mmCIF file of C-alpha atoms in Angstrom:
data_model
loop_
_atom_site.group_PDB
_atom_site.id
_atom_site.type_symbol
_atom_site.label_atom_id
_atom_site.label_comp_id
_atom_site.label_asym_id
_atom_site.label_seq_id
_atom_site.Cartn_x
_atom_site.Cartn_y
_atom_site.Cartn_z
ATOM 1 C CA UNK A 29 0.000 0.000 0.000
ATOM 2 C CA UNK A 30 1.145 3.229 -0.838
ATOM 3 C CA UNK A 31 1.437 6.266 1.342
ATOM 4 C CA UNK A 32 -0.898 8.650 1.185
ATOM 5 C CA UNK A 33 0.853 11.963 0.763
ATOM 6 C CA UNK A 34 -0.455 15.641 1.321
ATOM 7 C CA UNK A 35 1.489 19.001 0.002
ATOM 8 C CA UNK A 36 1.195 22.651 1.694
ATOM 9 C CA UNK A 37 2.401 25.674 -0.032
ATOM 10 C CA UNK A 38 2.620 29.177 1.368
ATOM 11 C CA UNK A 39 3.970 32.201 -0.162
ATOM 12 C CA UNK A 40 6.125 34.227 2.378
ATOM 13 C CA UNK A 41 7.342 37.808 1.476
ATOM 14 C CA UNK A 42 9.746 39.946 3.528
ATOM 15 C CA UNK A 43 8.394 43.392 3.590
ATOM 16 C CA UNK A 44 10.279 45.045 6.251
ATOM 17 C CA UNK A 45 12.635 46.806 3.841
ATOM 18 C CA UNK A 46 12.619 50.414 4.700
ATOM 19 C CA UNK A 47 14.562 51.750 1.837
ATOM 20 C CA UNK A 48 18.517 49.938 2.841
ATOM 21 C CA UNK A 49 18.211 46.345 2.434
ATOM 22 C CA UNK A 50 19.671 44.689 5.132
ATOM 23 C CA UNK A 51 22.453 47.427 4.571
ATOM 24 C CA UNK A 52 22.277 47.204 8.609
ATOM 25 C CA UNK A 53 21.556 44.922 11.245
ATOM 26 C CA UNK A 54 19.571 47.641 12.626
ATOM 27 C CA UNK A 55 18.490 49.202 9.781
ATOM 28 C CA UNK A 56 16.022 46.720 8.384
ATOM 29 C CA UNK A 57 12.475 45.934 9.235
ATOM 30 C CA UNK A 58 11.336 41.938 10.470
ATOM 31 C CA UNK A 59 8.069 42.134 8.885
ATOM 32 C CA UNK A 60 6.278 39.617 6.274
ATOM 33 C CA UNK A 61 3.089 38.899 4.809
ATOM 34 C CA UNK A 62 2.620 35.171 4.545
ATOM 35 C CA UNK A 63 0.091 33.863 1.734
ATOM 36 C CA UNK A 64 -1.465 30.877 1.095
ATOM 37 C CA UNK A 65 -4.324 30.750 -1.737
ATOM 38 C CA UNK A 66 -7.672 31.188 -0.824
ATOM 39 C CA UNK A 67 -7.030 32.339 2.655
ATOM 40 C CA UNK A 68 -6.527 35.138 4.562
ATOM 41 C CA UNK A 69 -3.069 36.793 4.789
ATOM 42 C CA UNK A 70 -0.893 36.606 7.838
ATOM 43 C CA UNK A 71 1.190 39.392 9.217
ATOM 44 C CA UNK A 72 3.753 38.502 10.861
ATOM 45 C CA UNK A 73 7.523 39.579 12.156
ATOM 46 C CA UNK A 74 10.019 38.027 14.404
ATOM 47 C CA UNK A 75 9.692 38.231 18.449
ATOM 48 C CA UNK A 76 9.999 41.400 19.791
ATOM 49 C CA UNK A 77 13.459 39.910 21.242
ATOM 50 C CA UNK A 78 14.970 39.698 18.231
ATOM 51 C CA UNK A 79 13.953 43.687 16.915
ATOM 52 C CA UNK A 80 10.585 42.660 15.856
ATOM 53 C CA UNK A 81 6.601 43.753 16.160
ATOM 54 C CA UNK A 82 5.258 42.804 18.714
ATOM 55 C CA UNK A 83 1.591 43.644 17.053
ATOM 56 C CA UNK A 84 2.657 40.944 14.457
ATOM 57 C CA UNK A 85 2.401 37.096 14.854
ATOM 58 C CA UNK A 86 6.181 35.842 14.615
ATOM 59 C CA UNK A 87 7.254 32.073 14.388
ATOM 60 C CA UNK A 88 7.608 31.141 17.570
ATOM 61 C CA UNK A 89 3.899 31.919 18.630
ATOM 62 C CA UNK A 90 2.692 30.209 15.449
ATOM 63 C CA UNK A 91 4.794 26.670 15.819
ATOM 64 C CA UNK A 92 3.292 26.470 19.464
ATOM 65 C CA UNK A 93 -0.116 27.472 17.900
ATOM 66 C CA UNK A 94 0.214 24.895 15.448
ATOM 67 C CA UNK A 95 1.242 22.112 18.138
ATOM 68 C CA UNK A 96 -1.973 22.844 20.240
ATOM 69 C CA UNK A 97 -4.313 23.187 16.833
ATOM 70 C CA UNK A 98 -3.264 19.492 15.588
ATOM 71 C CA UNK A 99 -3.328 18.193 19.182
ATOM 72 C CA UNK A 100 -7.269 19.576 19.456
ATOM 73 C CA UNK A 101 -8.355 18.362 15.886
ATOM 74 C CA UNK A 102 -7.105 15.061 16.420
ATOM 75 C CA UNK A 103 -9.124 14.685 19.750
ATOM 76 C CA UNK A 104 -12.313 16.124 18.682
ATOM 77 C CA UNK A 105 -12.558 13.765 15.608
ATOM 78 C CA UNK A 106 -11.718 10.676 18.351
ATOM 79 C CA UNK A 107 -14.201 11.813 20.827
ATOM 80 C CA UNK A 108 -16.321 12.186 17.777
ATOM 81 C CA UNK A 109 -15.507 9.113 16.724
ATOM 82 C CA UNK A 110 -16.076 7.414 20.334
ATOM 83 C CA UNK A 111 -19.297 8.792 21.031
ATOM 84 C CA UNK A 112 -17.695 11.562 23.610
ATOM 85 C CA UNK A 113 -19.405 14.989 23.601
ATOM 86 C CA UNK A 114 -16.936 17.635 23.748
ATOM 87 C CA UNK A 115 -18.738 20.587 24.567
ATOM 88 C CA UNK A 116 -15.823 23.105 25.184
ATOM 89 C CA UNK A 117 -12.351 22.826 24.580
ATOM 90 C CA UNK A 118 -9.183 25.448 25.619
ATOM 91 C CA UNK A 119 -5.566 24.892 25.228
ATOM 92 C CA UNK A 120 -2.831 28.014 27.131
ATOM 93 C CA UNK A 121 -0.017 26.154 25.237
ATOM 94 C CA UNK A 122 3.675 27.262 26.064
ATOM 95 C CA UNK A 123 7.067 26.450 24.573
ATOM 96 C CA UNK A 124 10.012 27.205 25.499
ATOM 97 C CA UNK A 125 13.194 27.708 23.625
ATOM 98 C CA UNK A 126 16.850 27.701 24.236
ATOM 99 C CA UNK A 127 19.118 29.939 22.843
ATOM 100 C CA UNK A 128 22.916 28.341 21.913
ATOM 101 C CA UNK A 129 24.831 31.500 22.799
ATOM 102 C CA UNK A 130 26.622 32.272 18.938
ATOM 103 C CA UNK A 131 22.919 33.343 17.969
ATOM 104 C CA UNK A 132 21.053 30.119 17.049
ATOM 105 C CA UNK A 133 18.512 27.981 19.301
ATOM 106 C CA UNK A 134 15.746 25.307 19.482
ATOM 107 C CA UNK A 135 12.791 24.385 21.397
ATOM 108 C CA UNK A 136 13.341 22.376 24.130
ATOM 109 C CA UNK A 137 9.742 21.617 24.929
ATOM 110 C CA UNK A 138 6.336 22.343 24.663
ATOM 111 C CA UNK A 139 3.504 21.670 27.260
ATOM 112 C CA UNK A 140 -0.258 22.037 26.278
ATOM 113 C CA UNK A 141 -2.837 22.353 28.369
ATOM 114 C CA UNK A 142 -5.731 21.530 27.367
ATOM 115 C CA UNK A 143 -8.890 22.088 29.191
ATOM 116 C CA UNK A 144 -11.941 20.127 27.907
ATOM 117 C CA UNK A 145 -15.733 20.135 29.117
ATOM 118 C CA UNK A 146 -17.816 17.357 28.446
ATOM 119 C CA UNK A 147 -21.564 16.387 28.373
ATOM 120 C CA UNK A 148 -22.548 14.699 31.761
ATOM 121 C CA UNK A 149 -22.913 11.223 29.747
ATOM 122 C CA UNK A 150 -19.407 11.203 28.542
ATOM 123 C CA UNK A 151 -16.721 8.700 29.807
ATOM 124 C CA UNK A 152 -14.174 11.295 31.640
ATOM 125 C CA UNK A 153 -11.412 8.155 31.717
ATOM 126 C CA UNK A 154 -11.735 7.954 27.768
ATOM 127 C CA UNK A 155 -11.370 11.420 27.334
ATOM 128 C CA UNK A 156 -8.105 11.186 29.072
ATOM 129 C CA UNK A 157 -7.297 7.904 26.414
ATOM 130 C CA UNK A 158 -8.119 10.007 23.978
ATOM 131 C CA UNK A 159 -5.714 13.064 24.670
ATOM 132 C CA UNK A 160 -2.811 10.223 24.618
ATOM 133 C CA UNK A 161 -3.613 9.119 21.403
ATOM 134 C CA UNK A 162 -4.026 12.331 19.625
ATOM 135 C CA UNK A 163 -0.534 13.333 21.155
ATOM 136 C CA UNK A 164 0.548 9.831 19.042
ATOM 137 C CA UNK A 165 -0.731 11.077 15.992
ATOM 138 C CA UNK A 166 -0.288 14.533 15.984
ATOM 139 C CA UNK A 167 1.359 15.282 12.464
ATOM 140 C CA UNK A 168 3.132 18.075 14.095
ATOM 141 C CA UNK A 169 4.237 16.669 16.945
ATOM 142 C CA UNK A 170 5.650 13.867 14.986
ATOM 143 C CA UNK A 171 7.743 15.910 13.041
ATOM 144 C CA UNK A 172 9.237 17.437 16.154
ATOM 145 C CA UNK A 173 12.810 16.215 18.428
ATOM 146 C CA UNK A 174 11.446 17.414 21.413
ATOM 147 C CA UNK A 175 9.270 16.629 24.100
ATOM 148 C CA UNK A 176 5.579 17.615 23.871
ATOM 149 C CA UNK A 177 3.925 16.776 26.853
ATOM 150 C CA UNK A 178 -0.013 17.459 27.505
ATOM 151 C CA UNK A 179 -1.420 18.256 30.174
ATOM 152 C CA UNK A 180 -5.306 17.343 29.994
ATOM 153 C CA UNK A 181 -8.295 18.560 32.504
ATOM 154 C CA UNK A 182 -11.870 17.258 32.170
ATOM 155 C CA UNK A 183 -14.623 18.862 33.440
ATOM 156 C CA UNK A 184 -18.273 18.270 32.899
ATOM 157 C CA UNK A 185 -20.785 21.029 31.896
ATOM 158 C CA UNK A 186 -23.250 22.147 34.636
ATOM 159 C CA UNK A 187 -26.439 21.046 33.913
ATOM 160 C CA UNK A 188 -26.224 18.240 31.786
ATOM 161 C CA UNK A 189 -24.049 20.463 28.837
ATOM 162 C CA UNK A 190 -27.653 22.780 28.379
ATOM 163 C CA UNK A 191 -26.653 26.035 26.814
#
């Protein structure tokens, strides 16, 4: 059987240049538009650590975004899939990286925390079974060498999930 495969294309453009170039490490703006086809653009710029805006999403904010957003999407389509009603669901992911000291660095881990509220009929243990196998097949997290670790809480919504 073959592998299914899947391509993503985005168009990034630097448009931080205020006139120089990068005639100076100073001199030069961190700001980019990033397109992909049928979607909204994204503004972004590097953290506000490393001379950027910090009105602007930059990469770090976005790879810990994307960590928590395939983490969720993979455990709302099990619960789904196991009959669990997942009424609410809230994630205050945070990563943190290490800088190498000659100007480079990695992440070193991410945690995620995601908070989910539940019908009163739903299986609370499951929903914790679930979280571990949506960490296992996370398509980001697989593609990562360092530790993700998840930190679930269930809760059930008052009155039987009513709204």
């Amino acid at each position: 059987m073959t592998a299914q495969r899947h391509q993503y294309a985005a168009r990034l453009v630097w448009t931080g240049n205020t006139g120089q170039g990068t005639a100076t490490y100073t001199g030069y703006g961190r700001e980019y538009t990033v397109t992909v086809d049928g979607k909204p653009d994204l503004l972004g710029s590097s953290d506000p650590a490393f001379r950027g805006d910090p009105t602007r999403h930059n990469p770090e904010d976005l790879f810990v975004a994307s960590l928590a957003a395939c983490h969720m999407l993979f455990f709302l389509s099990l619960a789904a899939r196991a009959g669990i009603r997942v009424l609410a669901y809230e994630d205050d992911a945070e990563g943190t990286m290490a800088m190498d000291g000659v100007g480079g660095g990695k992440f070193d881990q991410v945690v995620l925390r995601p908070r989910v509220t539940i019908d009163e009929g739903s299986d609370a243990e499951l929903v914790a079974q679930l979280h571990v196998v949506a960490h296992e097949r996370c398509f980001i997290a697989n593609s990562c060498n360092f530790a993700i670790r998840h930190e679930a809480t269930v809760q059930r919504a008052p009155n039987g999930g009513a709204s």
